[in-house]
Amino acid sequence: AQRACLATSADGLLTWQKYAGNPIIPAPPADLELVAYRDHSVWREDGLWYQLMGAGIQGRGGAALLYCSATLCEWEYLHPLCVGDIHSHAPLWTGGMWECPDFFALGDRHVLSVSVWHQEQLYYSIAMVGAYQNYQLVPNVVHKLDYGDRYFYAPQSFTDTQGRRIMFGWIYEGRTSDAQMARGWSGVMSLPRILSLGPDGQVCMQPVPELMALRSEHIQHEAIEVAANQVLVLPNVSGDALELQAELVPAADGCCGVLVRHAPDSTEQTRILYNAAAQQVIVDRARASLNQSTDRTAHTAPLQRGPGEPVRFHIFLDRSVLEVFVNGRISITTRIYPTRPDSLGVAVFAERGATQLLQFDAWQLQ
C-alpha cells in the first residue's frame, strides 16, 4: 500500500526525521473504488494546508483527491478536486489514473498538471486549465504539456523568488532495461522551464534564461535560401552537447527543419521539422540510431502559425537527451541513442519547396 507520510528537517534539508504518527493519511477514502492511489502535492491556502493525492476511480477515470489540514499531521478528506472521464477521447484521453498531481495558479487561471497512467503503462503529462471555485477545478482547456509523451513525465513545479512558475519533468529512457543496467543509470531530469499561459489558454513552457550561462563557443550562419530537397550541412557546427536556434520560413506546403546527430553518410540522424501542409512539428527518430532495440518512433505536435510567422526552433541536445521548443508554444522532449562516433553533424533542410533560413545560432554547451 502507498500512503502519505511526513518527515521534517531542521538543518536545511540535509537530514530528516520521520513523524512518529505516520502515515498521516492511513487509508484512501472508503467510499471510492480506486484502481491506484499515490503521489501527493501540498500547498498553503487561506491559513490551512491542502494536499492532493493522485488516484483513479474504477470505471470513471483519473482523479485528484483533495485533503485539508491545520497542522500537516491530521488530514480530512474533502472531495475530488477534479475527475477525468476514461470513456471520452475529447479533447484528449485522460486515462484511468492520474500520477504526480501538481496544482497551482497561473495568470488568472488555475492549472492541474497530472501524468496519465493506465494499466501499468505511462502515457503523457497533461495540463487542465480552468476556474478554481469551491475547492474544485472546472477545466475548460485540456492539452498535453509536452508532445514527447512519456519522455516528459511526472513533472513538478514551484514558484521561485522572482515569482516565476518553474517546472522540471522526468525524462524517460528509450532503451532496454539491460542497456540501462549496462550504462549504470536510468532517467534524468529535464531542463527547468518557465510556465505561462498562451493566448489560447494553454500552458506554454520555455527554457529559463539562466541556461545561457552554459553557452561557450558561438557560431552563427548567415541568412540563406535552402533549395527544395537540399540538405545544407553546417560547417563548424557539430557535437552532442549543443544549443541551437534556427528561424525558418517553409514553402507554403513544404517542410523545413534541422538535423542533429547527423552521420556523414546520413545512416544516423534525427530530423526536427515543421510540416506546413499538416501544420505539425515532428521529431523523426526513424534513423536516430542503428541500434534496433532503441525506441525510434516519431513525435508529432500541432502548431498553427499566424500569417507570416516563421518557424523558430530552440533545441537543446545533451548526449541522448533532446529538448525541442518551437515558437514559444510547444515542446517535444525525447531520447536518442546514436551508435556511430561520427554522428555529430548538424544540418538544415528543405522539402517540397525552398526554405528561407532567416537566422541560425549554435553554441557548444559547457
Coordinates of C-alpha atoms in Angstrom, one line a residue:
A1 CA 0.0 0.0 0.0
Q2 CA 1.2 3.5 -0.8
R3 CA 0.4 6.1 1.9
A4 CA 1.2 9.7 2.6
C5 CA 3.8 10.2 5.3
L6 CA 5.5 13.2 6.9
A7 CA 9.2 14.0 7.6
T8 CA 10.8 17.2 8.8
S9 CA 14.3 18.7 8.6
A10 CA 16.0 21.2 11.0
D11 CA 19.3 21.6 9.1
G12 CA 18.3 22.9 5.7
L13 CA 17.0 19.6 4.3
L14 CA 20.3 17.7 4.8
T15 CA 18.8 15.2 7.3
W16 CA 15.3 14.2 8.0
Q17 CA 13.2 12.9 10.9
K18 CA 10.2 10.8 10.2
Y19 CA 7.0 11.7 12.0
A20 CA 6.0 9.1 14.7
G21 CA 2.4 9.2 13.7
N22 CA 2.9 8.2 10.0
P23 CA 1.1 7.5 7.8
I24 CA -0.7 10.9 8.1
I25 CA -3.4 9.6 5.8
P26 CA -3.9 6.0 7.0
A27 CA -6.2 4.9 4.1
P28 CA -7.9 6.1 0.9
P29 CA -11.5 7.3 1.1
A30 CA -13.7 4.3 1.9
D31 CA -16.5 5.3 -0.4
L32 CA -14.3 5.3 -3.5
E33 CA -13.3 2.2 -5.5
L34 CA -9.8 3.1 -6.6
V35 CA -7.5 1.5 -9.1
A36 CA -4.4 3.2 -7.6
Y37 CA -3.6 5.9 -5.0
R38 CA -0.3 7.7 -4.7
D39 CA 1.8 10.9 -5.2
H40 CA 0.9 14.0 -3.3
S41 CA 1.1 17.7 -3.7
V42 CA 0.8 20.2 -0.8
W43 CA 0.1 23.9 -0.7
R44 CA -0.9 26.6 1.8
E45 CA -4.2 28.5 1.2
D46 CA -6.3 30.8 3.5
G47 CA -4.4 29.7 6.6
L48 CA -4.8 26.0 6.0
W49 CA -2.8 23.2 4.3
Y50 CA -4.2 21.4 1.3
Q51 CA -3.0 18.1 -0.2
L52 CA -3.8 16.3 -3.4
M53 CA -3.4 12.6 -3.9
G54 CA -3.3 11.1 -7.3
A55 CA -5.8 8.3 -7.9
G56 CA -8.0 6.5 -10.4
I57 CA -11.7 5.8 -9.7
Q58 CA -12.8 2.4 -11.1
G59 CA -14.9 2.9 -14.2
R60 CA -14.7 6.7 -14.1
G61 CA -11.1 7.7 -14.7
G62 CA -8.2 9.7 -13.2
A63 CA -8.8 11.7 -10.1
A64 CA -7.0 14.2 -7.9
L65 CA -8.4 13.8 -4.3
L66 CA -8.3 16.9 -2.0
Y67 CA -7.5 16.9 1.7
C68 CA -7.3 19.7 4.2
S69 CA -5.3 20.1 7.5
A70 CA -4.5 22.8 10.0
T71 CA -1.3 21.1 11.3
L72 CA 0.1 19.0 8.4
C73 CA -0.3 15.9 10.8
E74 CA -4.0 15.2 10.7
W75 CA -5.8 15.4 7.4
E76 CA -9.5 15.5 6.4
Y77 CA -10.7 14.2 3.1
L78 CA -12.9 16.7 1.3
H79 CA -13.7 15.6 -2.2
P80 CA -12.1 15.2 -5.6
L81 CA -10.6 18.4 -6.9
C82 CA -11.2 17.1 -10.4
V83 CA -12.2 13.8 -12.0
G84 CA -11.5 12.6 -15.6
D85 CA -13.6 10.6 -18.0
I86 CA -12.0 7.4 -19.1
H87 CA -14.6 6.8 -21.8
S88 CA -14.1 10.2 -23.5
H89 CA -11.3 10.9 -26.0
A90 CA -12.3 14.6 -26.5
P91 CA -10.4 16.8 -26.3
L92 CA -7.7 14.4 -25.0
W93 CA -7.9 10.9 -23.5
T94 CA -7.0 11.2 -19.8
G95 CA -6.8 7.6 -18.9
G96 CA -7.6 5.5 -15.8
M97 CA -5.3 7.0 -13.2
W98 CA -3.5 10.3 -12.6
E99 CA 0.0 10.2 -11.2
C100 CA 2.0 13.1 -9.7
P101 CA -0.6 15.8 -9.5
D102 CA 0.6 19.4 -9.3
F103 CA -1.9 22.3 -8.7
F104 CA -1.1 26.0 -8.9
A105 CA -2.3 29.4 -10.1
L106 CA -1.0 30.7 -13.4
G107 CA -2.1 34.1 -14.6
D108 CA -5.8 34.5 -13.8
R109 CA -6.4 30.7 -14.1
H110 CA -5.5 27.6 -12.1
V111 CA -3.7 24.6 -13.6
L112 CA -3.8 20.9 -12.6
S113 CA -0.9 19.1 -14.1
V114 CA -1.1 15.2 -14.0
S115 CA 0.6 12.3 -15.7
V116 CA -1.7 9.7 -17.3
W117 CA -1.1 6.1 -16.2
H118 CA -3.3 3.3 -17.4
Q119 CA -2.9 -0.4 -16.8
E120 CA 0.8 -0.2 -15.9
Q121 CA 1.6 2.0 -18.9
L122 CA 2.9 5.6 -18.9
Y123 CA 1.2 7.8 -21.5
Y124 CA 1.9 11.6 -21.2
S125 CA 1.6 14.6 -18.9
I126 CA -1.4 16.9 -19.3
A127 CA -2.4 20.3 -18.2
M128 CA -6.0 21.1 -17.2
V129 CA -6.6 24.8 -17.1
G130 CA -9.7 26.4 -15.7
A131 CA -11.6 28.1 -12.9
Y132 CA -11.0 27.1 -9.2
Q133 CA -14.2 27.6 -7.3
N134 CA -15.5 26.0 -4.0
Y135 CA -12.2 23.9 -3.9
Q136 CA -12.9 22.3 -7.2
L137 CA -11.3 22.8 -10.6
V138 CA -13.6 23.2 -13.6
P139 CA -11.2 22.9 -16.6
N140 CA -12.1 24.4 -20.0
V141 CA -8.7 23.7 -21.6
V142 CA -7.0 20.3 -21.6
H143 CA -3.8 19.5 -23.5
K144 CA -0.5 17.7 -23.5
L145 CA 2.2 19.6 -21.6
D146 CA 4.9 18.1 -23.8
Y147 CA 4.5 16.2 -27.0
G148 CA 7.3 13.8 -26.3
D149 CA 4.6 11.9 -24.3
R150 CA 6.1 9.5 -21.7
Y151 CA 9.6 11.2 -22.2
F152 CA 8.4 14.2 -20.2
Y153 CA 6.6 12.6 -17.3
A154 CA 5.8 13.2 -13.7
P155 CA 6.6 17.0 -13.8
Q156 CA 6.6 19.1 -10.7
S157 CA 6.8 22.9 -10.3
F158 CA 7.4 25.7 -7.8
T159 CA 7.3 29.4 -7.6
D160 CA 10.8 31.0 -7.4
T161 CA 11.8 34.2 -5.7
Q162 CA 11.1 36.2 -8.9
G163 CA 7.5 34.9 -9.0
R164 CA 8.1 32.6 -12.0
R165 CA 6.5 29.2 -12.1
I166 CA 9.3 26.8 -12.8
M167 CA 8.7 23.1 -13.9
F168 CA 11.0 20.1 -14.2
G169 CA 10.0 16.8 -15.7
W170 CA 11.4 13.3 -15.6
I171 CA 12.9 12.3 -19.0
Y172 CA 12.3 8.6 -19.5
E173 CA 14.6 6.1 -21.2
G174 CA 14.1 4.8 -24.7
R175 CA 16.3 1.8 -24.5
T176 CA 16.1 -1.7 -22.9
S177 CA 16.4 -2.4 -19.2
D178 CA 19.6 -4.4 -20.0
A179 CA 21.0 -1.4 -21.8
Q180 CA 20.2 0.9 -18.8
M181 CA 21.8 -1.6 -16.4
A182 CA 24.9 -1.7 -18.6
R183 CA 25.2 2.1 -18.6
G184 CA 24.7 2.2 -14.9
W185 CA 22.0 4.9 -14.8
S186 CA 18.4 5.4 -15.9
G187 CA 16.4 8.6 -16.4
V188 CA 17.3 12.2 -16.0
M189 CA 15.6 15.5 -15.1
S190 CA 14.6 17.9 -17.8
L191 CA 15.9 21.5 -18.1
P192 CA 14.0 23.9 -15.9
R193 CA 11.1 25.6 -17.8
I194 CA 9.1 28.8 -17.2
L195 CA 5.4 28.3 -17.4
S196 CA 3.0 30.9 -18.9
L197 CA -0.5 31.0 -20.4
G198 CA -0.7 31.4 -24.1
P199 CA -3.4 33.3 -25.9
D200 CA -5.4 30.1 -26.4
G201 CA -5.3 29.4 -22.7
Q202 CA -2.8 26.6 -23.0
V203 CA 0.2 26.3 -20.7
C204 CA 3.4 27.2 -22.6
M205 CA 6.9 26.1 -21.5
Q206 CA 10.1 28.0 -22.2
P207 CA 13.7 27.2 -21.1
V208 CA 14.8 29.5 -18.3
P209 CA 17.2 32.3 -19.5
E210 CA 19.7 31.2 -16.8
L211 CA 20.7 28.4 -19.2
M212 CA 22.6 30.9 -21.3
A213 CA 25.3 30.6 -18.6
L214 CA 26.1 27.2 -20.1
R215 CA 27.0 28.6 -23.6
S216 CA 30.6 28.5 -24.8
E217 CA 31.8 28.7 -28.4
H218 CA 29.2 30.5 -30.6
I219 CA 28.8 30.0 -34.3
Q220 CA 26.3 32.0 -36.5
H221 CA 25.3 31.2 -40.0
E222 CA 24.2 33.9 -42.5
A223 CA 20.7 34.1 -43.8
I224 CA 20.3 31.9 -46.9
E225 CA 17.8 30.2 -49.1
V226 CA 17.8 26.4 -48.8
A227 CA 16.7 24.9 -52.1
A228 CA 14.0 22.3 -52.3
N229 CA 15.2 18.9 -51.2
Q230 CA 18.6 20.3 -50.2
V231 CA 20.4 19.2 -47.0
L232 CA 22.7 22.0 -46.0
V233 CA 25.4 20.6 -43.6
L234 CA 26.5 23.5 -41.5
P235 CA 30.3 23.8 -41.3
N236 CA 31.9 24.2 -37.9
V237 CA 28.7 23.1 -36.1
S238 CA 28.9 19.7 -34.6
G239 CA 28.7 17.9 -31.3
D240 CA 26.5 16.1 -28.8
A241 CA 26.1 19.0 -26.3
L242 CA 24.6 21.9 -28.2
E243 CA 22.1 24.7 -28.0
L244 CA 20.7 25.6 -31.4
Q245 CA 18.3 28.4 -32.5
A246 CA 17.0 28.3 -36.1
E247 CA 14.4 30.6 -37.7
L248 CA 13.0 29.3 -40.9
V249 CA 10.2 30.1 -43.4
P250 CA 9.0 27.0 -45.2
A251 CA 7.3 26.8 -48.6
A252 CA 3.5 27.1 -48.4
D253 CA 3.0 23.3 -48.3
G254 CA 6.6 22.4 -47.7
C255 CA 8.7 21.0 -44.8
C256 CA 11.8 22.5 -43.2
G257 CA 13.9 21.7 -40.3
V258 CA 17.2 20.8 -38.6
L259 CA 19.1 17.6 -38.4
V260 CA 21.1 16.7 -35.3
R261 CA 23.4 13.8 -34.5
H262 CA 23.9 13.5 -38.3
A263 CA 26.4 11.0 -39.7
P264 CA 28.4 11.9 -42.8
D265 CA 26.5 9.3 -44.8
S266 CA 23.1 10.0 -43.1
T267 CA 22.8 6.5 -41.8
E268 CA 22.2 8.0 -38.4
Q269 CA 20.3 11.3 -37.9
T270 CA 17.4 12.8 -36.0
R271 CA 15.1 15.1 -38.0
I272 CA 13.3 18.0 -36.3
L273 CA 10.9 19.5 -38.8
Y274 CA 7.8 21.6 -39.4
N275 CA 5.3 20.3 -42.0
A276 CA 3.5 23.4 -43.2
A277 CA 0.8 21.5 -45.0
A278 CA -0.1 19.5 -41.9
Q279 CA 0.7 22.3 -39.5
Q280 CA 2.7 19.9 -37.4
V281 CA 6.1 19.8 -35.7
I282 CA 7.7 16.4 -36.0
V283 CA 10.7 14.8 -34.3
D284 CA 11.5 11.9 -36.6
R285 CA 13.7 9.3 -34.9
A286 CA 13.5 6.6 -37.6
R287 CA 17.2 6.9 -38.2
A288 CA 18.2 8.2 -34.8
S289 CA 20.2 5.0 -34.0
L290 CA 21.5 1.9 -35.8
N291 CA 20.7 0.1 -32.6
Q292 CA 17.4 -1.6 -33.4
S293 CA 16.4 -2.1 -29.8
T294 CA 16.1 1.6 -29.1
D295 CA 12.8 3.4 -29.4
R296 CA 12.7 5.2 -32.8
T297 CA 9.0 6.2 -33.1
A298 CA 8.2 9.8 -34.2
H299 CA 6.7 12.5 -32.0
T300 CA 4.1 14.9 -33.5
A301 CA 2.7 18.2 -32.2
P302 CA 0.2 20.6 -33.7
L303 CA 1.4 24.2 -34.5
Q304 CA -0.7 26.7 -36.3
R305 CA 1.3 29.7 -37.4
G306 CA 0.0 33.2 -37.8
P307 CA 0.2 35.0 -41.1
G308 CA 3.9 35.5 -41.9
E309 CA 5.1 33.8 -38.7
P310 CA 8.4 32.0 -39.2
V311 CA 9.2 28.6 -37.5
R312 CA 11.5 29.2 -34.6
F313 CA 13.3 26.1 -33.3
H314 CA 15.1 26.3 -30.0
I315 CA 16.9 23.0 -29.5
F316 CA 18.9 21.6 -26.6
L317 CA 21.0 18.5 -27.3
D318 CA 22.8 16.8 -24.4
R319 CA 24.1 13.4 -25.4
S320 CA 21.0 11.2 -25.5
V321 CA 18.6 14.0 -24.4
L322 CA 16.8 16.2 -26.9
E323 CA 14.5 19.0 -25.8
V324 CA 12.9 21.0 -28.6
F325 CA 10.9 24.2 -28.1
V326 CA 9.0 25.7 -31.0
N327 CA 7.6 29.3 -31.4
G328 CA 7.3 29.7 -27.7
R329 CA 4.2 27.4 -27.7
I330 CA 5.0 23.8 -27.8
S331 CA 7.8 21.4 -26.7
I332 CA 8.9 17.9 -27.6
T333 CA 11.2 16.1 -25.3
T334 CA 12.8 12.7 -26.2
R335 CA 15.8 10.4 -26.2
I336 CA 18.1 9.3 -29.0
Y337 CA 21.0 6.8 -28.9
P338 CA 23.3 7.1 -31.9
T339 CA 25.9 4.4 -32.1
R340 CA 28.5 6.0 -34.5
P341 CA 31.2 8.2 -33.0
D342 CA 30.9 10.5 -36.1
S343 CA 27.1 11.0 -35.7
L344 CA 27.7 14.6 -34.6
G345 CA 26.8 16.8 -37.6
V346 CA 24.1 19.5 -37.8
A347 CA 22.2 20.4 -41.0
V348 CA 19.3 22.5 -42.2
F349 CA 17.0 21.0 -44.9
A350 CA 14.0 21.8 -47.1
E351 CA 11.5 19.6 -48.7
R352 CA 8.6 20.3 -51.2
G353 CA 9.8 23.8 -51.9
A354 CA 12.6 26.1 -50.9
T355 CA 13.0 27.4 -47.3
Q356 CA 14.4 30.7 -46.2
L357 CA 16.9 30.3 -43.3
L358 CA 16.5 33.7 -41.6
Q359 CA 18.8 33.1 -38.7
F360 CA 20.9 30.3 -37.2
D361 CA 22.9 30.3 -34.0
A362 CA 24.7 27.4 -32.4
W363 CA 26.5 27.2 -29.0
Q364 CA 28.6 24.5 -27.6
L365 CA 27.3 23.7 -24.1
Q366 CA 29.6 23.5 -21.1

